[in-house]
GROMACS .gro file of C-alpha atoms in nm:
model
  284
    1UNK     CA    1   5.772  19.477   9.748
    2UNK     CA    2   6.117  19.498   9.593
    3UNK     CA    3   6.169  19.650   9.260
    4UNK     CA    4   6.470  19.478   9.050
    5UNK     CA    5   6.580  19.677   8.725
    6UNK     CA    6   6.713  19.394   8.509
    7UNK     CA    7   6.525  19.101   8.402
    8UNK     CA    8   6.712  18.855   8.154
    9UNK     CA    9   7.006  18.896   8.352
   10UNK     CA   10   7.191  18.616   8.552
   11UNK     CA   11   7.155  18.774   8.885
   12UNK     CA   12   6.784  18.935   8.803
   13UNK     CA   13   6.656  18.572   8.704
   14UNK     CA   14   6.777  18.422   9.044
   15UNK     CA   15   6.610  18.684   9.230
   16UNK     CA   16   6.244  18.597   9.090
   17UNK     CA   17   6.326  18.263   9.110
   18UNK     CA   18   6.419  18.339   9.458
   19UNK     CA   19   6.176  18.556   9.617
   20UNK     CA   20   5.867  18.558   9.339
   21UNK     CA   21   5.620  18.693   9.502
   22UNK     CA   22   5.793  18.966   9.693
   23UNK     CA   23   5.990  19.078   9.341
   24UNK     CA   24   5.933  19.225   9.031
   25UNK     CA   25   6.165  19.244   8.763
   26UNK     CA   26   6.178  19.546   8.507
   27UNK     CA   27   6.338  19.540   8.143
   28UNK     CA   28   6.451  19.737   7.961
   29UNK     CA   29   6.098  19.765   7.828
   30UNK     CA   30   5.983  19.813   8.123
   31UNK     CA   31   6.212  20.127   8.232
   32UNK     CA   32   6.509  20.356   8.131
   33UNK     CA   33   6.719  20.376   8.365
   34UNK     CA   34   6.911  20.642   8.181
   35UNK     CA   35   6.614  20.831   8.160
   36UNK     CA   36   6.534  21.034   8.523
   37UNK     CA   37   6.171  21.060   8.383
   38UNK     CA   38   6.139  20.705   8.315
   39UNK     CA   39   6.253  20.570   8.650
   40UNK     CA   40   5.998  20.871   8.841
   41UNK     CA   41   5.681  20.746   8.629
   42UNK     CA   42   5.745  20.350   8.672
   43UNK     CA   43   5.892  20.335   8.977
   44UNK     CA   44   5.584  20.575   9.127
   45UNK     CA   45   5.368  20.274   8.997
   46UNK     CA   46   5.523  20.023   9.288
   47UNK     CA   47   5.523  20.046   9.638
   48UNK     CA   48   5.825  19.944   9.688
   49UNK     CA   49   6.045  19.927   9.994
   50UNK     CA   50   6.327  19.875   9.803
   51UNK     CA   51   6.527  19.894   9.463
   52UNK     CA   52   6.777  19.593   9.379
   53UNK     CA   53   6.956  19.708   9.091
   54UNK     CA   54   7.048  19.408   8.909
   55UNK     CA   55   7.122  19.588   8.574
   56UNK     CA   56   7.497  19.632   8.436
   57UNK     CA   57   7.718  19.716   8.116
   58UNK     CA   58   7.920  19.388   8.146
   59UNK     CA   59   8.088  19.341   7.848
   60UNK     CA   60   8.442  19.393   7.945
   61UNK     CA   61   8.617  19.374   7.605
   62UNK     CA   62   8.312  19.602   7.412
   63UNK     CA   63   8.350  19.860   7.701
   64UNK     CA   64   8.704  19.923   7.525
   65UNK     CA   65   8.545  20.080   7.191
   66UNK     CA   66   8.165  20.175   7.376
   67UNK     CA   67   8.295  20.410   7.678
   68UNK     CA   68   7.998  20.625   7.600
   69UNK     CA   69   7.775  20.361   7.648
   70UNK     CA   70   7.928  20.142   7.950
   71UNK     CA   71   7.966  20.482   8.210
   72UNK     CA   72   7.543  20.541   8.057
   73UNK     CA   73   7.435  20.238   8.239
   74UNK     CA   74   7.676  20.182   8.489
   75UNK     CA   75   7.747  20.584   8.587
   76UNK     CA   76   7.497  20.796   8.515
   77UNK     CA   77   7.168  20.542   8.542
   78UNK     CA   78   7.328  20.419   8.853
   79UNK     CA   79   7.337  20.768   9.024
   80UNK     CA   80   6.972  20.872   8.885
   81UNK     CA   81   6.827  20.514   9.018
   82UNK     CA   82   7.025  20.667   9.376
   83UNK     CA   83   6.869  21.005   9.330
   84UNK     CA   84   6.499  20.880   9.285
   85UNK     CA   85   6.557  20.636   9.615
   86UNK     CA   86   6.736  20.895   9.810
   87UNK     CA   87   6.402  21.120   9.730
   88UNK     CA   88   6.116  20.859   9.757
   89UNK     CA   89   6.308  20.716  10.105
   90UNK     CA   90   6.336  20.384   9.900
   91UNK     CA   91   6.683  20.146   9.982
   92UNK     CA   92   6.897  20.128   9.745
   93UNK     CA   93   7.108  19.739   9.638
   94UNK     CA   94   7.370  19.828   9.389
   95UNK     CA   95   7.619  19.529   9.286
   96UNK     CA   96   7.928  19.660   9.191
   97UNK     CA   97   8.252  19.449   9.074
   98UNK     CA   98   8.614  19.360   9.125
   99UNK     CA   99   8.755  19.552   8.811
  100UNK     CA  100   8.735  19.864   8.992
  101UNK     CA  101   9.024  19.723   9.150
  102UNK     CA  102   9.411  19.679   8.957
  103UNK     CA  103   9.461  19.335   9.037
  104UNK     CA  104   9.789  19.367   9.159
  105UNK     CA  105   9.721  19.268   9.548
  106UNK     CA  106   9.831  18.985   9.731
  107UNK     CA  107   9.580  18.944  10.001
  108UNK     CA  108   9.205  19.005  10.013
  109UNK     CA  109   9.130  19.314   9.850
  110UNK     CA  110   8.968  19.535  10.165
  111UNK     CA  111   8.610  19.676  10.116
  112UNK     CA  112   8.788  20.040  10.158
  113UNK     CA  113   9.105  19.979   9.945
  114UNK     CA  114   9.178  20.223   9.635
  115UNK     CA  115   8.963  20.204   9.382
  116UNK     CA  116   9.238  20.171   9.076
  117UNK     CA  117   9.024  20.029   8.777
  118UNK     CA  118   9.275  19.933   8.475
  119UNK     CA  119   8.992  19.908   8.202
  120UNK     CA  120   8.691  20.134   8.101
  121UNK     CA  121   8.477  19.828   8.233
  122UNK     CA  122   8.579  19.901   8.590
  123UNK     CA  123   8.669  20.268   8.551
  124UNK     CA  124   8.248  20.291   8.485
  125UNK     CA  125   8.150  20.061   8.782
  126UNK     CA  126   8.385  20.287   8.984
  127UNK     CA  127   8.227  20.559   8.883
  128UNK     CA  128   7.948  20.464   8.989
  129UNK     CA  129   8.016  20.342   9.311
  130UNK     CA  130   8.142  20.715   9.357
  131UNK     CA  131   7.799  20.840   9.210
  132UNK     CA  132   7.617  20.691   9.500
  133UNK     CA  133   7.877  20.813   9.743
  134UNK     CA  134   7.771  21.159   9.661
  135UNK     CA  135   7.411  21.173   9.701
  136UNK     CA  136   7.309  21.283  10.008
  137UNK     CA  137   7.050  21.089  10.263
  138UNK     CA  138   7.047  20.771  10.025
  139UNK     CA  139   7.009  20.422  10.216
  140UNK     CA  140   7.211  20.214  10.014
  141UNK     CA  141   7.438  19.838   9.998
  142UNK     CA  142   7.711  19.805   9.765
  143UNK     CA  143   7.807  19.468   9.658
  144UNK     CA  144   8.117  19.436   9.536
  145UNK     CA  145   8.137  19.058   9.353
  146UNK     CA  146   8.319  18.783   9.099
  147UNK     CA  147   8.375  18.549   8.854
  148UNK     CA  148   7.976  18.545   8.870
  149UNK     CA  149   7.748  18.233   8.686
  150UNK     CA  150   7.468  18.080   8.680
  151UNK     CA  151   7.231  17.847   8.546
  152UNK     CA  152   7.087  18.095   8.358
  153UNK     CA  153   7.234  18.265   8.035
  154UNK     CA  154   7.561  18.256   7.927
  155UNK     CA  155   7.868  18.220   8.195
  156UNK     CA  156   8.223  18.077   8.233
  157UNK     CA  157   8.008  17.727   8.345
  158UNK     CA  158   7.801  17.681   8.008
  159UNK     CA  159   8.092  17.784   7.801
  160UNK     CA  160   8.345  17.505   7.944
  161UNK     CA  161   8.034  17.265   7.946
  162UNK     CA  162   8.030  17.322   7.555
  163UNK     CA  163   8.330  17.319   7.474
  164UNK     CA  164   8.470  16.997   7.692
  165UNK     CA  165   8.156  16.829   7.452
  166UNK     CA  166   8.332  16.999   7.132
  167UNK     CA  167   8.680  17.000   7.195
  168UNK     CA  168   8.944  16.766   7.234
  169UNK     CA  169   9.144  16.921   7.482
  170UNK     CA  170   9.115  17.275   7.604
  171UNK     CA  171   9.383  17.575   7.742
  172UNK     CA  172   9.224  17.789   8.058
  173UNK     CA  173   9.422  18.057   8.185
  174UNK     CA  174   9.605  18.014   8.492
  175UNK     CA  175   9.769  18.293   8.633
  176UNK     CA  176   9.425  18.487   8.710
  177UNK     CA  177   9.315  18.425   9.055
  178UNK     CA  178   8.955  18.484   9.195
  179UNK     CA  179   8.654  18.341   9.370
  180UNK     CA  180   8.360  18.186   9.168
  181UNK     CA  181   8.075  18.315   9.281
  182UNK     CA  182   7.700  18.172   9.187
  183UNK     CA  183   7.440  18.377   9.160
  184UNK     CA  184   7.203  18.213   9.346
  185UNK     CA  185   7.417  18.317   9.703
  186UNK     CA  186   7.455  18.637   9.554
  187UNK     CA  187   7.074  18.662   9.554
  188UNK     CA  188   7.004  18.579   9.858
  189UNK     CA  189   7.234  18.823  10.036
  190UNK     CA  190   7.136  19.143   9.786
  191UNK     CA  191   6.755  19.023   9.898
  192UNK     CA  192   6.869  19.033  10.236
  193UNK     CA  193   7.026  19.370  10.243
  194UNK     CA  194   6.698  19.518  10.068
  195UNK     CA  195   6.495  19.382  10.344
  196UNK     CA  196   6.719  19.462  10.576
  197UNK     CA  197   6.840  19.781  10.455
  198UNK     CA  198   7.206  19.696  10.511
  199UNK     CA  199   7.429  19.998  10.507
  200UNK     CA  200   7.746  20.030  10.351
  201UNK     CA  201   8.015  19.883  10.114
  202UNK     CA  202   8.086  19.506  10.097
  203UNK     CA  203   8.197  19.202   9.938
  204UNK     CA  204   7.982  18.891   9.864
  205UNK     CA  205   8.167  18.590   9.656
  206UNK     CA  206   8.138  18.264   9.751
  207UNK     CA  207   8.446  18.069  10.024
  208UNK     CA  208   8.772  18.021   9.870
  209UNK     CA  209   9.043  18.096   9.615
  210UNK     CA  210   9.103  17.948   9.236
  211UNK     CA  211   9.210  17.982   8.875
  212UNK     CA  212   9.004  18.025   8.623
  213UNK     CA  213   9.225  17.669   8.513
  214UNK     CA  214   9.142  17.550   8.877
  215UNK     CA  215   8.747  17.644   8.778
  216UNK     CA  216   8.764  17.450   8.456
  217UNK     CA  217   8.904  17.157   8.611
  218UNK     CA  218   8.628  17.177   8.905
  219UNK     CA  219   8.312  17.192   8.650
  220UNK     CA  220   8.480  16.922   8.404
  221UNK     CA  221   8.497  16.645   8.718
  222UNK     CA  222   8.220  16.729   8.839
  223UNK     CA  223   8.029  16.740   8.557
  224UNK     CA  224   8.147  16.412   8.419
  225UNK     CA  225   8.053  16.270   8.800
  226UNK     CA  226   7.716  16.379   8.754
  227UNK     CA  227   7.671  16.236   8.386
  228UNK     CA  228   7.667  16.621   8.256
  229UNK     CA  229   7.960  16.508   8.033
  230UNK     CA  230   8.013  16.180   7.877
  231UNK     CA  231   8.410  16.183   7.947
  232UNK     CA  232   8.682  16.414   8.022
  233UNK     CA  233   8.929  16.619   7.774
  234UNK     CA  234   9.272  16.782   7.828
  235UNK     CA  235   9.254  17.058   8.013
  236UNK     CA  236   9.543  17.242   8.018
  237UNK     CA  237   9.669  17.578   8.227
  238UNK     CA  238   9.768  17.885   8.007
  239UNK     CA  239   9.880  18.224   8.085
  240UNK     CA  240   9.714  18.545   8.076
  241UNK     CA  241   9.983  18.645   7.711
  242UNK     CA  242   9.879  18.330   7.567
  243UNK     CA  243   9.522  18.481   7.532
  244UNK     CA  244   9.518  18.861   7.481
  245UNK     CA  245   9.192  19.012   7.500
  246UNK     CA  246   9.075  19.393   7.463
  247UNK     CA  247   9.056  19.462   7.807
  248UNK     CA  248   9.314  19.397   8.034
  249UNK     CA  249   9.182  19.159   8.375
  250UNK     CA  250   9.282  19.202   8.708
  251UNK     CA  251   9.550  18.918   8.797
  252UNK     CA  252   9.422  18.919   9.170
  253UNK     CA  253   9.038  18.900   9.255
  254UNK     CA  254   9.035  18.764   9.610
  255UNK     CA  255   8.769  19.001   9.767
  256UNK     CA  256   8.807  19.046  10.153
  257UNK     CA  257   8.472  18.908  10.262
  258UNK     CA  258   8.560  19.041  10.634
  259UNK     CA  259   8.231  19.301  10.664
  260UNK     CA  260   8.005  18.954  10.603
  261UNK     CA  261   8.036  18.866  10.951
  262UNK     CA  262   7.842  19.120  11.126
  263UNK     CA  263   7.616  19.281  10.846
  264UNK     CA  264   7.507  18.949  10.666
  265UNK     CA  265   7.577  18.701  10.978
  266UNK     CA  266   7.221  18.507  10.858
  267UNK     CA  267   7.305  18.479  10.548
  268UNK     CA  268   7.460  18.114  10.411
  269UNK     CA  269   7.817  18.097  10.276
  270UNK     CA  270   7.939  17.823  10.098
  271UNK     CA  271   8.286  17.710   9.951
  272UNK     CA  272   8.261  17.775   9.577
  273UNK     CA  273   8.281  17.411   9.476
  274UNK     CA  274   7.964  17.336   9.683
  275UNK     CA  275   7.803  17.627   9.518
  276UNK     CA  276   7.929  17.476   9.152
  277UNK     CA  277   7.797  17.107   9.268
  278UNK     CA  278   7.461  17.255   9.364
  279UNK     CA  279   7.444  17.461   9.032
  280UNK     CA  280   7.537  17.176   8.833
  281UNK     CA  281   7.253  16.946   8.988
  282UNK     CA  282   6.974  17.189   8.842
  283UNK     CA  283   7.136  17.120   8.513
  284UNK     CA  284   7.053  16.777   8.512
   0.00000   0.00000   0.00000
């Protein structure tokens, strides 16, 4: 059995749709994972082989004005969830993020480059990535990741569907580069590494390089091709300055997905638009 913290999540929903009778997905209901008592006394109830945690502050603008609260969930709960499996001799899948990187590379960011986080969003992930460095005898994956959606919940994906029905043309920023990644691939390799108890830091997106403009253009055709959208607007590419935000975003967000041909050589990898195609079809 393999215990996932998070439950109305993008990432924890694929997993039980994924593997639902090998999962089970706590809550916040269910657990407190900033509470060391909580995790012992509902975590003790499993027999568990391994702990996926699929649980995150995410909110990259909020983290600005609610520090306290973004390094609570993604710091402190994320080195007591390592301390209970280090103890119990339980793996540990934590999925970390490319904002504890500064965006300023120019190739694929390396699995062991700097950790330079230029927002409290990814100073928190980074700290606790450094949290699980530190405990001694844990068995543990880190997943570094992107640009994540799904079909579940609210993404980049279900936003541009919405608005392409709403507006009449739309702006989509084009001078931030990444890798879509769906949620469903992601699943599949954090399942793997629990049952495989991959060791280790690595990267999981999905095959290739865009905008977020070069994303937006990508759902809109295919989405009209599919009959998701009657017809197609304007979409038009933007820079970062023509919409400020809170939190600044890394400009670069190419992970190096090098490591993924050794430790996760059985699990699938697909070119992002063939991930976004597939996604789409479940819409329909």
């Amino acid at each position: 059995m393999i215990v996932v913290i998070g439950k109305s999540g993008q990432l924890a929903r694929e997993l039980a749709a994924s593997a639902p009778d090998t999962t089970v997905c706590l809550g916040r209901d269910d657990i407190d994972i900033t509470n060391a008592q909580s995790i012992n006394t509902t975590l003790q109830q499993y027999s568990a082989s391994a702990v996926i945690n699929a649980s995150a502050y995410t909110a990259v603008d909020n983290a600005e004005s609610e520090q306290e609260q973004a390094f609570l969930i993604n710091d402190t709960a994320v080195g007591l969830l390592g301390e209970y499996c280090a103890a119990h001799n339980l793996h540990l899948v934590q999925v970390s993020t490319d904002y504890v990187f500064n965006g300023q590379h120019h190739t694929p960011v390396e699995v062991d480059a700097l950790r330079d986080p230029i927002g409290v969003y990814g100073a928190s992930k980074a700290a606790g990535e450094q949290a699980l460095e530190s405990i001694h005898g844990l068995s543990y994956t880190l997943i570094r990741t992107a640009w994540v959606y799904s079909r579940f919940g609210n993404n980049f994906v279900h936003t541009m569907l919405r608005l392409m029905k709403e507006k009449p043309q739309l702006g989509v920023i084009a001078d931030q580069v990444g890798t879509p990644t769906c949620a469903a691939g992601l699943a599949q390799a954090c399942l793997f590494a629990a049952y495989h108890a991959v060791q280790g830091n690595h990267h999981w997106t999905d095959q290739g390089v865009a905008s977020w403009y070069d994303f937006a253009v990508a759902i809109q055709r295919l989405a009209v091709a599919k009959g998701l959208l009657d017809k197609a607007v304007p979409v038009n590419p933007i820079t970062t300055a023509d919409y400020p935000t809170p939190a600044q975003r890394p400009a670069y967000s190419v992970l190096s997905k090098s490591t993924l041909k050794t430790a996760f050589a059985d699990v699938e990898q697909k070119h992002w638009e063939a991930r976004l195609a597939s996604m789409l079809d479940t819409l329909n």
